[in-house]
Amino acid sequence: MDETAPPKGTVTQRAIDSIKALIGEGRLEPGQRLPTERDLAAQLGISRSSMREAIRALTVLGVLEARHGSGIYVTQLEAGDLLETFGVVADLSRGPRLVELLEVRRILESTATALAAARITPDQLAEVEKHLTAMNATDDPEEILAHDLAFHREIAAAAGNDTMAAILEGLSSRTFRARVWRGYQEEGAFTRTRREHAAIHRALVARDPEAARAAAASHVGEVEEWLRSQLGA
Amino acid sequence: MDETAPPKGTVTQRAIDSIKALIGEGRLEPGQRLPTERDLAAQLGISRSSMREAIRALTVLGVLEARHGSGIYVTQLEAGDLLETFGVVADLSRGPRLVELLEVRRILESTATALAAARITPDQLAEVEKHLTAMNATDDPEEILAHDLAFHREIAAAAGNDTMAAILEGLSSRTFRARVWRGYQEEGAFTRTRREHAAIHRALVARDPEAARAAAASHVGEVEEWLRSQLGA
DNA sequence: ACCGCTCATGTGGTCCGACCACTACGGCGG
DNA sequence: CCGCCGTAGTGGTCGGACCACATGAGCGGT
């Protein structure tokens, strides 16, 4: 009947849940500093080693941030912090799951682009155009990819949903895109990609959400179809 | 120029990246067993403590699975394994971000329901109906919630995209739904919810994707709007 | 009085060695 | 041939020691 020490699973897991609960209950605010590892361990009656594992776990989840020599802090708990792990999923996926991820991206990206068409500000639009022209002005695949990513990132940001933008960021993470793009662009998809980007841009300028949605869906869908055919071959 | 020992960040982080790379390169297959903690630590020239932290980190990410007394194994790396952490995001979010998450869910859920309308099998449809009737046959909020979750889960599964289903699962995770639902249902939303579920079901039976999309979007949108108004108040 | 450097303090990062809890497997006895 | 049981090996926990780094107080010079 001892409520204070419910012998759940492993000690470390208990520590993870405890800290997560503290944040969930609002007893730990974003940005706030936690007690030292030694104190935390003492409070829960566990060893420092176990507490360190718990902290490390919450660190990779983007919940905590450890600064060497300074202390442990709660992150801002913003979408970007927490959804960084989404990139891991993309990186470790392959085969059929890559297509599924691309399908999710198509759905979200098309909606985000449609929203952006309605909400984008002149400043944001200028930023988008900057990457569009820079993308068309070079032949270095590396540079093209970077501007391509930025192009879509700016659009996602203009949609006004940080969470959606963070998810899309994960779905376009460096290694993920690089792996798919390598093969895709070898088939001379450059010109097609440029045309699609131009179509998206036109829709944004015209503030036409439906056209933007269609253009974005088509854009991602092209890659999706290509990947699907690659897996079948 | 020593490529074998690039002194990156922390030792533990290096270990995490190393194991992740092993899996990414396909040198570690899903389900495969890893060497012991002691051996792994020795191979990378680090202490067992640091290696344990790395393993713990990859464990919470759903990449590895440690079985006490048996060994460490690579998970199946399926969508469900890797996207479990998505639930953490939902649990720790509040305020405006809850609305953003519901918006993402609305987009994905409506598409998933539309796909399900076209692809659902008789068996799957029967399962959906089971939860629908069970949901309407009780007054216990706890039980209603359980069947509600199962109702949408079956539909998501019928859509045929495991990744999407896993994300939706995270967006409907226990505590997340419970928190929002508590207030939502206090306003006598039961009847409205039942009507909406019935509409979704009708669309599935009729195999009408567009109707299904609209019904699902409306269903989630109702909660979304309610939550938005709550935040404004 | 002010600025800059130094160094003591406290923090997270790493390592070690020991022991505990559990699983798996093989051998012994029925 | 089957089932029990012991043992070896695994992850889980612990405690303590030392290292690397960040911070701020205090000293020195200006």
Short mmCIF file of C-alpha atoms (C1' of nucleotides) in Angstrom, two decimals:
data_model
loop_
_atom_site.label_atom_id
_atom_site.label_comp_id
_atom_site.label_asym_id
_atom_site.label_seq_id
_atom_site.Cartn_x
_atom_site.Cartn_y
_atom_site.Cartn_z
CA MET A 1 0.00 0.00 0.00
CA ASP A 2 3.07 2.19 -0.11
CA GLU A 3 2.12 4.77 -2.72
CA THR A 4 5.49 6.47 -2.63
CA ALA A 5 7.45 3.57 -4.09
CA PRO A 6 5.44 1.67 -6.70
CA PRO A 7 7.90 -0.96 -7.96
CA LYS A 8 7.09 -0.51 -11.61
CA GLY A 9 9.49 -1.57 -14.33
CA THR A 10 13.13 -0.65 -14.25
CA VAL A 11 14.38 2.07 -11.95
CA THR A 12 15.53 4.17 -14.86
CA GLN A 13 12.14 3.98 -16.54
CA ARG A 14 10.55 5.15 -13.34
CA ALA A 15 12.89 8.14 -13.29
CA ILE A 16 12.02 8.97 -16.89
CA ASP A 17 8.32 8.85 -16.13
CA SER A 18 8.78 10.93 -13.00
CA ILE A 19 10.49 13.77 -14.79
CA LYS A 20 8.05 13.56 -17.67
CA ALA A 21 5.21 13.78 -15.17
CA LEU A 22 6.77 16.82 -13.51
CA ILE A 23 6.78 18.60 -16.83
CA GLY A 24 3.34 17.35 -17.76
CA GLU A 25 1.93 18.69 -14.52
CA GLY A 26 3.53 22.02 -15.18
CA ARG A 27 5.82 21.79 -12.17
CA LEU A 28 8.76 22.24 -14.48
CA GLU A 29 8.49 25.16 -16.87
CA PRO A 30 10.20 25.38 -20.27
CA GLY A 31 13.69 26.77 -19.95
CA GLN A 32 13.83 26.11 -16.25
CA ARG A 33 16.89 24.58 -14.70
CA LEU A 34 16.67 21.26 -12.90
CA PRO A 35 18.51 20.21 -9.75
CA THR A 36 21.85 18.55 -10.26
CA GLU A 37 22.08 14.93 -11.35
CA ARG A 38 23.27 14.04 -7.88
CA ASP A 39 20.35 15.76 -6.19
CA LEU A 40 17.78 14.31 -8.57
CA ALA A 41 19.15 10.84 -7.99
CA ALA A 42 19.01 11.34 -4.24
CA GLN A 43 15.43 12.62 -4.41
CA LEU A 44 14.23 9.50 -6.19
CA GLY A 45 16.45 7.27 -4.14
CA ILE A 46 18.36 5.90 -7.11
CA SER A 47 21.97 5.94 -8.17
CA ARG A 48 23.46 8.69 -10.25
CA SER A 49 24.14 6.22 -13.05
CA SER A 50 20.48 5.35 -13.42
CA MET A 51 19.46 8.99 -13.23
CA ARG A 52 21.97 9.83 -15.93
CA GLU A 53 20.43 7.24 -18.23
CA ALA A 54 17.02 8.76 -17.62
CA ILE A 55 18.33 12.23 -18.39
CA ARG A 56 20.07 10.99 -21.51
CA ALA A 57 16.82 9.41 -22.67
CA LEU A 58 14.88 12.63 -22.19
CA THR A 59 17.69 14.52 -23.88
CA VAL A 60 17.44 12.54 -27.11
CA LEU A 61 13.68 13.01 -27.00
CA GLY A 62 14.26 16.76 -27.03
CA VAL A 63 12.68 17.31 -23.65
CA LEU A 64 15.80 18.12 -21.66
CA GLU A 65 19.06 19.78 -22.55
CA ALA A 66 22.29 19.18 -20.63
CA ARG A 67 24.94 21.89 -20.67
CA HIS A 68 28.33 20.71 -19.57
CA GLY A 69 29.49 22.60 -16.51
CA SER A 70 26.27 24.55 -16.19
CA GLY A 71 23.30 22.31 -15.49
CA ILE A 72 20.29 20.53 -16.93
CA TYR A 73 17.48 22.55 -18.44
CA VAL A 74 14.02 21.92 -19.80
CA THR A 75 13.87 22.81 -23.48
CA GLN A 76 11.34 25.31 -24.77
CA LEU A 77 9.24 22.25 -25.61
CA GLU A 78 8.55 23.74 -29.01
CA ALA A 79 7.57 21.64 -31.98
CA GLY A 80 11.08 21.74 -33.35
CA ASP A 81 12.62 20.48 -30.13
CA LEU A 82 10.30 17.54 -29.72
CA LEU A 83 9.95 16.49 -33.34
CA GLU A 84 13.64 16.33 -34.08
CA THR A 85 13.44 12.61 -33.44
CA PHE A 86 11.14 12.38 -36.42
CA GLY A 87 14.21 12.61 -38.59
CA VAL A 88 15.50 9.39 -37.11
CA VAL A 89 12.45 7.59 -38.40
CA ALA A 90 13.05 8.87 -41.89
CA ASP A 91 16.72 8.00 -41.79
CA LEU A 92 16.18 4.42 -40.68
CA SER A 93 13.29 3.70 -43.01
CA ARG A 94 13.69 2.02 -46.35
CA GLY A 95 11.80 0.08 -48.94
CA PRO A 96 8.03 0.31 -48.77
CA ARG A 97 8.09 2.54 -45.72
CA LEU A 98 9.89 5.24 -47.68
CA VAL A 99 6.87 5.37 -49.97
CA GLU A 100 4.56 5.61 -46.99
CA LEU A 101 6.59 8.48 -45.58
CA LEU A 102 6.48 10.24 -48.92
CA GLU A 103 2.72 9.73 -48.99
CA VAL A 104 2.40 11.38 -45.60
CA ARG A 105 4.60 14.17 -46.80
CA ARG A 106 2.50 14.63 -49.91
CA ILE A 107 -0.64 15.00 -47.83
CA LEU A 108 0.87 17.44 -45.35
CA GLU A 109 2.95 19.37 -47.85
CA SER A 110 0.02 19.94 -50.17
CA THR A 111 -2.11 21.24 -47.33
CA ALA A 112 0.71 23.37 -45.98
CA THR A 113 1.30 24.87 -49.40
CA ALA A 114 -2.39 25.61 -49.78
CA LEU A 115 -2.44 27.35 -46.41
CA ALA A 116 0.68 29.27 -47.34
CA ALA A 117 -0.98 30.54 -50.50
CA ALA A 118 -3.61 32.18 -48.36
CA ARG A 119 -1.41 33.44 -45.56
CA ILE A 120 2.07 34.14 -46.90
CA THR A 121 3.42 37.63 -46.34
CA PRO A 122 5.36 39.63 -48.91
CA ASP A 123 8.55 39.18 -46.91
CA GLN A 124 8.12 35.43 -46.76
CA LEU A 125 7.30 35.31 -50.44
CA ALA A 126 10.46 37.21 -51.23
CA GLU A 127 12.43 34.65 -49.24
CA VAL A 128 10.82 31.85 -51.19
CA GLU A 129 11.68 33.53 -54.46
CA LYS A 130 15.26 33.99 -53.35
CA HIS A 131 15.73 30.25 -52.96
CA LEU A 132 13.85 29.56 -56.16
CA THR A 133 16.16 31.70 -58.27
CA ALA A 134 19.26 30.49 -56.42
CA MET A 135 18.16 26.93 -57.09
CA ASN A 136 17.88 27.58 -60.81
CA ALA A 137 21.14 29.50 -61.01
CA THR A 138 23.48 26.65 -60.13
CA ASP A 139 24.32 23.19 -61.32
CA ASP A 140 25.84 21.93 -58.09
CA PRO A 141 23.49 19.18 -56.88
CA GLU A 142 24.51 19.86 -53.31
CA GLU A 143 23.52 23.50 -53.56
CA ILE A 144 20.34 22.71 -55.43
CA LEU A 145 19.27 20.36 -52.69
CA ALA A 146 19.98 22.93 -50.00
CA HIS A 147 17.89 25.59 -51.71
CA ASP A 148 15.19 23.06 -52.50
CA LEU A 149 14.92 22.24 -48.82
CA ALA A 150 14.87 25.90 -47.86
CA PHE A 151 12.24 26.60 -50.52
CA HIS A 152 9.82 24.14 -48.99
CA ARG A 153 10.80 25.08 -45.46
CA GLU A 154 9.87 28.70 -46.02
CA ILE A 155 6.53 27.68 -47.47
CA ALA A 156 5.83 25.38 -44.54
CA ALA A 157 6.68 28.17 -42.14
CA ALA A 158 4.30 30.50 -43.96
CA ALA A 159 1.48 28.04 -43.39
CA GLY A 160 1.44 29.14 -39.79
CA ASN A 161 1.47 25.71 -38.16
CA ASP A 162 4.81 25.18 -36.45
CA THR A 163 4.02 21.57 -35.64
CA MET A 164 3.29 20.74 -39.25
CA ALA A 165 6.42 22.55 -40.33
CA ALA A 166 8.50 20.55 -37.86
CA ILE A 167 7.09 17.26 -39.11
CA LEU A 168 7.76 18.22 -42.71
CA GLU A 169 11.26 19.21 -41.73
CA GLY A 170 11.81 15.72 -40.36
CA LEU A 171 10.37 14.17 -43.49
CA SER A 172 12.82 16.15 -45.60
CA SER A 173 15.82 15.66 -43.37
CA ARG A 174 19.18 15.74 -45.01
CA THR A 175 20.01 12.08 -45.31
CA PHE A 176 16.47 11.11 -46.23
CA ARG A 177 16.26 13.52 -49.11
CA ALA A 178 19.81 12.83 -50.17
CA ARG A 179 19.18 9.11 -50.45
CA VAL A 180 16.07 9.45 -52.58
CA TRP A 181 17.29 12.38 -54.61
CA ARG A 182 20.50 10.78 -55.66
CA GLY A 183 18.66 8.31 -57.83
CA TYR A 184 15.79 10.58 -58.78
CA GLN A 185 17.92 13.30 -60.26
CA GLU A 186 20.05 10.90 -62.20
CA GLU A 187 17.13 10.51 -64.52
CA GLY A 188 17.28 14.12 -65.61
CA ALA A 189 14.49 15.23 -63.35
CA PHE A 190 16.03 18.67 -63.02
CA THR A 191 13.90 20.39 -65.60
CA ARG A 192 10.74 18.73 -64.37
CA THR A 193 11.52 19.75 -60.80
CA ARG A 194 12.11 23.33 -61.87
CA ARG A 195 8.80 23.44 -63.68
CA GLU A 196 7.00 22.09 -60.63
CA HIS A 197 8.65 24.58 -58.33
CA ALA A 198 7.69 27.35 -60.69
CA ALA A 199 4.10 26.14 -60.64
CA ILE A 200 4.05 26.20 -56.85
CA HIS A 201 5.49 29.68 -56.86
CA ARG A 202 2.90 30.93 -59.35
CA ALA A 203 0.11 29.61 -57.16
CA LEU A 204 1.56 31.39 -54.15
CA VAL A 205 1.82 34.66 -56.02
CA ALA A 206 -1.74 34.28 -57.28
CA ARG A 207 -2.82 33.43 -53.72
CA ASP A 208 -4.65 30.45 -55.11
CA PRO A 209 -4.81 27.73 -52.42
CA GLU A 210 -6.31 25.06 -54.63
CA ALA A 211 -3.72 25.53 -57.34
CA ALA A 212 -1.01 25.49 -54.69
CA ARG A 213 -2.37 22.27 -53.21
CA ALA A 214 -2.46 20.60 -56.59
CA ALA A 215 1.01 21.76 -57.54
CA ALA A 216 2.57 20.61 -54.27
CA ALA A 217 0.77 17.26 -54.34
CA SER A 218 1.90 16.69 -57.87
CA HIS A 219 5.45 17.68 -57.01
CA VAL A 220 5.80 15.19 -54.17
CA GLY A 221 3.71 12.66 -56.02
CA GLU A 222 6.21 12.57 -58.87
CA VAL A 223 8.99 11.51 -56.54
CA GLU A 224 6.64 9.11 -54.82
CA GLU A 225 5.73 7.41 -58.07
CA TRP A 226 9.32 7.18 -59.16
CA LEU A 227 10.29 5.57 -55.86
CA ARG A 228 7.40 3.16 -56.12
CA SER A 229 8.55 2.05 -59.53
CA GLN A 230 12.10 1.65 -58.26
CA LEU A 231 10.96 -0.76 -55.59
CA GLY A 232 9.00 -2.80 -58.06
CA ALA A 233 11.97 -3.13 -60.40
CA MET B 1 43.74 12.65 -40.27
CA ASP B 2 42.84 9.66 -38.18
CA GLU B 3 39.50 8.65 -39.63
CA THR B 4 38.92 5.94 -37.09
CA ALA B 5 38.65 8.22 -34.07
CA PRO B 6 37.03 11.54 -34.96
CA PRO B 7 36.73 13.34 -31.60
CA LYS B 8 33.21 14.59 -32.17
CA GLY B 9 30.96 15.63 -29.31
CA THR B 10 30.44 13.52 -26.25
CA VAL B 11 31.55 9.93 -26.21
CA THR B 12 28.02 8.72 -25.67
CA GLN B 13 26.73 10.67 -28.66
CA ARG B 14 29.41 9.09 -30.78
CA ALA B 15 28.25 5.66 -29.65
CA ILE B 16 24.65 6.51 -30.52
CA ASP B 17 25.64 7.65 -33.98
CA SER B 18 27.81 4.60 -34.49
CA ILE B 19 25.03 2.15 -33.75
CA LYS B 20 22.57 4.20 -35.77
CA ALA B 21 25.00 4.13 -38.66
CA LEU B 22 25.40 0.37 -38.37
CA ILE B 23 21.66 -0.01 -38.76
CA GLY B 24 21.44 2.60 -41.49
CA GLU B 25 24.10 0.81 -43.49
CA GLY B 26 22.22 -2.43 -43.10
CA ARG B 27 24.97 -4.07 -41.10
CA LEU B 28 22.45 -4.70 -38.35
CA GLU B 29 19.23 -6.30 -39.47
CA PRO B 30 15.86 -5.89 -37.72
CA GLY B 31 15.44 -8.44 -34.97
CA GLN B 32 19.12 -9.20 -34.87
CA ARG B 33 20.90 -9.51 -31.58
CA LEU B 34 23.77 -7.19 -30.73
CA PRO B 35 26.96 -8.03 -28.87
CA THR B 36 26.82 -7.60 -25.11
CA GLU B 37 27.10 -4.17 -23.54
CA ARG B 38 30.56 -5.05 -22.36
CA ASP B 39 31.72 -6.10 -25.83
CA LEU B 40 30.18 -3.09 -27.54
CA ALA B 41 31.86 -0.77 -25.09
CA ALA B 42 35.18 -2.46 -25.69
CA GLN B 43 34.79 -2.26 -29.47
CA LEU B 44 34.29 1.49 -29.37
CA GLY B 45 36.87 1.93 -26.65
CA ILE B 46 34.46 3.49 -24.19
CA SER B 47 33.21 2.56 -20.76
CA ARG B 48 30.22 0.36 -20.21
CA SER B 49 28.40 3.25 -18.50
CA SER B 50 28.61 5.43 -21.58
CA MET B 51 27.58 2.57 -23.80
CA ARG B 52 24.61 1.89 -21.57
CA GLU B 53 23.48 5.49 -21.94
CA ALA B 54 23.72 5.17 -25.70
CA ILE B 55 21.70 1.97 -25.63
CA ARG B 56 19.11 3.52 -23.38
CA ALA B 57 18.80 6.45 -25.77
CA LEU B 58 18.24 4.17 -28.74
CA THR B 59 15.81 2.15 -26.67
CA VAL B 60 13.51 5.09 -25.99
CA LEU B 61 13.69 5.95 -29.68
CA GLY B 62 12.30 2.52 -30.44
CA VAL B 63 15.37 1.41 -32.35
CA LEU B 64 16.74 -1.09 -29.84
CA GLU B 65 15.12 -3.35 -27.32
CA ALA B 66 16.93 -4.66 -24.22
CA ARG B 67 15.76 -7.92 -22.71
CA HIS B 68 16.99 -8.46 -19.19
CA GLY B 69 19.08 -11.58 -18.98
CA SER B 70 18.91 -12.23 -22.69
CA GLY B 71 20.56 -9.50 -24.72
CA ILE B 72 20.04 -6.40 -26.82
CA TYR B 73 18.10 -6.66 -30.06
CA VAL B 74 17.27 -4.40 -32.98
CA THR B 75 13.53 -3.84 -33.17
CA GLN B 76 11.61 -4.68 -36.32
CA LEU B 77 12.03 -0.99 -37.15
CA GLU B 78 8.37 -0.85 -38.09
CA ALA B 79 6.41 2.35 -38.05
CA GLY B 80 4.87 1.51 -34.70
CA ASP B 81 8.23 0.93 -33.07
CA LEU B 82 9.80 4.16 -34.23
CA LEU B 83 6.82 6.47 -33.94
CA GLU B 84 5.97 5.57 -30.37
CA THR B 85 7.88 8.64 -29.30
CA PHE B 86 5.33 10.70 -31.17
CA GLY B 87 3.01 10.16 -28.23
CA VAL B 88 5.43 12.01 -25.99
CA VAL B 89 5.05 15.09 -28.13
CA ALA B 90 1.30 14.97 -27.77
CA ASP B 91 1.49 14.41 -24.04
CA LEU B 92 3.81 17.33 -23.38
CA SER B 93 2.05 19.78 -25.65
CA ARG B 94 -0.51 22.26 -24.48
CA GLY B 95 -2.13 25.50 -25.36
CA PRO B 96 -1.84 26.57 -28.98
CA ARG B 97 0.22 23.54 -29.92
CA LEU B 98 -2.66 21.24 -29.04
CA VAL B 99 -4.68 22.98 -31.74
CA GLU B 100 -1.83 22.54 -34.19
CA LEU B 101 -1.66 18.85 -33.40
CA LEU B 102 -5.39 18.49 -33.90
CA GLU B 103 -5.05 20.30 -37.20
CA VAL B 104 -2.43 17.80 -38.32
CA ARG B 105 -4.67 15.00 -37.15
CA ARG B 106 -7.61 16.42 -39.05
CA ILE B 107 -5.63 16.47 -42.25
CA LEU B 108 -4.24 12.98 -41.87
CA GLU B 109 -7.37 11.44 -40.40
CA SER B 110 -9.59 12.75 -43.16
CA THR B 111 -7.27 11.39 -45.81
CA ALA B 112 -6.90 8.07 -44.02
CA THR B 113 -10.67 7.74 -43.72
CA ALA B 114 -11.07 8.51 -47.41
CA LEU B 115 -8.53 5.86 -48.31
CA ALA B 116 -10.24 3.42 -45.98
CA ALA B 117 -13.56 3.97 -47.73
CA ALA B 118 -11.97 2.74 -50.92
CA ARG B 119 -9.91 -0.09 -49.50
CA ILE B 120 -11.59 -1.45 -46.39
CA THR B 121 -12.35 -5.17 -46.38
CA PRO B 122 -15.58 -6.70 -45.06
CA ASP B 123 -13.72 -8.11 -42.06
CA GLN B 124 -12.25 -4.75 -41.20
CA LEU B 125 -15.59 -3.09 -41.65
CA ALA B 126 -17.18 -5.58 -39.27
CA GLU B 127 -14.54 -4.71 -36.69
CA VAL B 128 -15.28 -1.03 -37.09
CA GLU B 129 -18.97 -1.67 -36.61
CA LYS B 130 -18.28 -3.70 -33.50
CA HIS B 131 -16.64 -0.74 -31.81
CA LEU B 132 -19.29 1.62 -33.10
CA THR B 133 -22.15 -0.31 -31.51
CA ALA B 134 -20.18 -0.97 -28.33
CA MET B 135 -19.48 2.73 -28.08
CA ASN B 136 -23.18 3.54 -28.28
CA ALA B 137 -24.20 0.81 -25.88
CA THR B 138 -22.54 2.16 -22.77
CA ASP B 139 -22.47 5.32 -20.70
CA ASP B 140 -19.11 4.76 -19.11
CA PRO B 141 -16.89 7.54 -20.45
CA GLU B 142 -13.84 5.37 -19.97
CA GLU B 143 -15.28 2.63 -22.14
CA ILE B 144 -16.58 5.06 -24.71
CA LEU B 145 -13.14 6.55 -25.11
CA ALA B 146 -11.58 3.12 -25.52
CA HIS B 147 -13.98 2.14 -28.29
CA ASP B 148 -13.70 5.54 -29.87
CA LEU B 149 -9.94 5.10 -30.11
CA ALA B 150 -10.33 1.58 -31.50
CA PHE B 151 -12.90 2.81 -34.01
CA HIS B 152 -10.49 5.28 -35.53
CA ARG B 153 -7.56 2.90 -35.21
CA GLU B 154 -9.31 0.26 -37.29
CA ILE B 155 -10.13 2.81 -39.94
CA ALA B 156 -6.55 4.05 -40.03
CA ALA B 157 -5.33 0.48 -40.38
CA ALA B 158 -7.72 -0.09 -43.27
CA ALA B 159 -6.18 2.85 -45.11
CA GLY B 160 -3.17 0.66 -45.78
CA ASN B 161 -0.45 3.07 -44.70
CA ASP B 162 1.15 1.79 -41.51
CA THR B 163 3.22 4.91 -41.06
CA MET B 164 0.18 7.14 -41.20
CA ALA B 165 -1.65 4.86 -38.82
CA ALA B 166 1.24 5.00 -36.36
CA ILE B 167 1.32 8.79 -36.45
CA LEU B 168 -2.42 8.98 -35.89
CA GLU B 169 -2.05 6.54 -33.03
CA GLY B 170 0.43 8.91 -31.42
CA LEU B 171 -1.87 11.86 -31.99
CA SER B 172 -4.66 10.01 -30.22
CA SER B 173 -2.55 8.63 -27.43
CA ARG B 174 -4.18 7.94 -24.13
CA THR B 175 -3.36 10.98 -22.08
CA PHE B 176 -3.69 13.36 -25.00
CA ARG B 177 -7.23 12.31 -25.81
CA ALA B 178 -8.18 12.04 -22.17
CA ARG B 179 -7.13 15.60 -21.46
CA VAL B 180 -9.06 17.12 -24.32
CA TRP B 181 -12.04 14.84 -24.04
CA ARG B 182 -12.63 15.51 -20.41
CA GLY B 183 -13.73 19.04 -21.09
CA TYR B 184 -15.23 18.39 -24.49
CA GLN B 185 -17.68 15.78 -23.36
CA GLU B 186 -18.79 17.83 -20.40
CA GLU B 187 -20.65 19.97 -22.85
CA GLY B 188 -22.94 17.17 -23.89
CA ALA B 189 -21.05 16.38 -27.03
CA PHE B 190 -22.02 12.73 -26.80
CA THR B 191 -24.93 12.87 -29.20
CA ARG B 192 -23.03 14.99 -31.66
CA THR B 193 -20.09 12.60 -31.55
CA ARG B 194 -22.37 9.63 -32.16
CA ARG B 195 -23.94 11.33 -35.14
CA GLU B 196 -20.51 12.07 -36.59
CA HIS B 197 -19.32 8.53 -36.09
CA ALA B 198 -22.44 7.26 -37.75
CA ALA B 199 -21.77 9.54 -40.72
CA ILE B 200 -18.24 8.20 -41.05
CA HIS B 201 -19.54 4.68 -40.92
CA ARG B 202 -22.16 5.36 -43.58
CA ALA B 203 -19.52 6.71 -45.88
CA LEU B 204 -17.38 3.62 -45.38
CA VAL B 205 -20.30 1.32 -46.14
CA ALA B 206 -21.14 3.33 -49.23
CA ARG B 207 -17.46 3.23 -50.22
CA ASP B 208 -17.63 6.94 -50.78
CA PRO B 209 -14.17 8.44 -50.21
CA GLU B 210 -15.22 12.05 -50.54
CA ALA B 211 -18.04 11.67 -48.06
CA ALA B 212 -15.70 9.84 -45.72
CA ARG B 213 -13.11 12.61 -45.98
CA ALA B 214 -15.68 15.26 -45.23
CA ALA B 215 -17.17 13.37 -42.31
CA ALA B 216 -13.80 12.71 -40.71
CA ALA B 217 -12.60 16.27 -41.22
CA SER B 218 -15.76 17.59 -39.69
CA HIS B 219 -15.48 15.19 -36.78
CA VAL B 220 -11.99 16.26 -35.82
CA GLY B 221 -12.72 19.84 -36.76
CA GLU B 222 -15.49 20.01 -34.18
CA VAL B 223 -13.08 19.17 -31.38
CA GLU B 224 -10.51 21.49 -32.89
CA GLU B 225 -12.90 24.41 -32.91
CA TRP B 226 -14.04 23.73 -29.38
CA LEU B 227 -10.45 23.67 -28.17
CA ARG B 228 -9.69 26.87 -30.04
CA SER B 229 -12.56 28.60 -28.31
CA GLN B 230 -11.43 27.29 -24.96
CA LEU B 231 -8.02 28.85 -25.41
CA GLY B 232 -9.50 32.17 -26.38
CA ALA B 233 -11.70 32.26 -23.29
"C1'" DA C 1 36.48 53.51 -9.40
"C1'" DC C 2 36.74 50.49 -13.17
"C1'" DC C 3 38.26 46.74 -16.08
"C1'" DG C 4 40.50 42.28 -17.00
"C1'" DC C 5 42.59 38.19 -15.55
"C1'" DT C 6 42.86 34.21 -12.51
"C1'" DC C 7 41.36 30.62 -10.05
"C1'" DA C 8 38.23 28.17 -6.86
"C1'" DT C 9 33.85 26.01 -7.06
"C1'" DG C 10 30.23 23.37 -8.86
"C1'" DT C 11 28.36 21.14 -12.74
"C1'" DG C 12 27.86 17.48 -16.25
"C1'" DG C 13 30.93 13.69 -18.64
"C1'" DT C 14 33.54 9.52 -18.18
"C1'" DC C 15 35.36 5.58 -16.20
"C1'" DC C 16 35.84 1.53 -13.12
"C1'" DG C 17 34.57 -2.48 -10.49
"C1'" DA C 18 31.34 -4.81 -7.92
"C1'" DC C 19 27.05 -6.97 -7.16
"C1'" DC C 20 22.03 -8.09 -8.18
"C1'" DA C 21 18.07 -10.02 -11.08
"C1'" DC C 22 16.78 -12.45 -14.68
"C1'" DT C 23 17.04 -15.71 -18.79
"C1'" DA C 24 18.47 -19.43 -21.23
"C1'" DC C 25 20.32 -23.83 -21.69
"C1'" DG C 26 22.23 -28.11 -20.60
"C1'" DG C 27 22.70 -32.01 -17.62
"C1'" DC C 28 20.87 -34.81 -14.15
"C1'" DG C 29 17.39 -37.71 -12.26
"C1'" DG C 30 12.98 -39.67 -12.54
"C1'" DC D 1 11.67 -39.48 -22.87
"C1'" DC D 2 10.25 -35.75 -19.90
"C1'" DG D 3 10.82 -32.44 -16.32
"C1'" DC D 4 13.32 -30.32 -12.73
"C1'" DC D 5 17.31 -27.67 -11.36
"C1'" DG D 6 21.72 -25.60 -11.38
"C1'" DT D 7 24.87 -22.74 -13.69
"C1'" DA D 8 26.79 -19.49 -16.88
"C1'" DG D 9 25.93 -15.28 -19.08
"C1'" DT D 10 23.17 -11.24 -19.79
"C1'" DG D 11 21.24 -6.67 -18.70
"C1'" DG D 12 20.17 -3.66 -14.35
"C1'" DT D 13 21.85 -1.16 -10.38
"C1'" DC D 14 24.99 0.79 -7.41
"C1'" DG D 15 28.90 3.68 -5.37
"C1'" DG D 16 32.83 6.21 -5.87
"C1'" DA D 17 36.55 8.39 -8.24
"C1'" DC D 18 38.35 11.49 -11.50
"C1'" DC D 19 38.11 14.63 -15.72
"C1'" DA D 20 36.36 18.70 -18.61
"C1'" DC D 21 33.97 22.63 -18.72
"C1'" DA D 22 31.27 27.02 -17.25
"C1'" DT D 23 30.62 30.33 -14.01
"C1'" DG D 24 31.39 33.93 -10.93
"C1'" DA D 25 33.92 35.90 -7.13
"C1'" DG D 26 38.08 38.00 -5.98
"C1'" DC D 27 42.46 39.94 -6.96
"C1'" DG D 28 45.42 42.76 -9.54
"C1'" DG D 29 46.46 46.44 -12.47
"C1'" DT D 30 45.08 50.68 -14.56
#
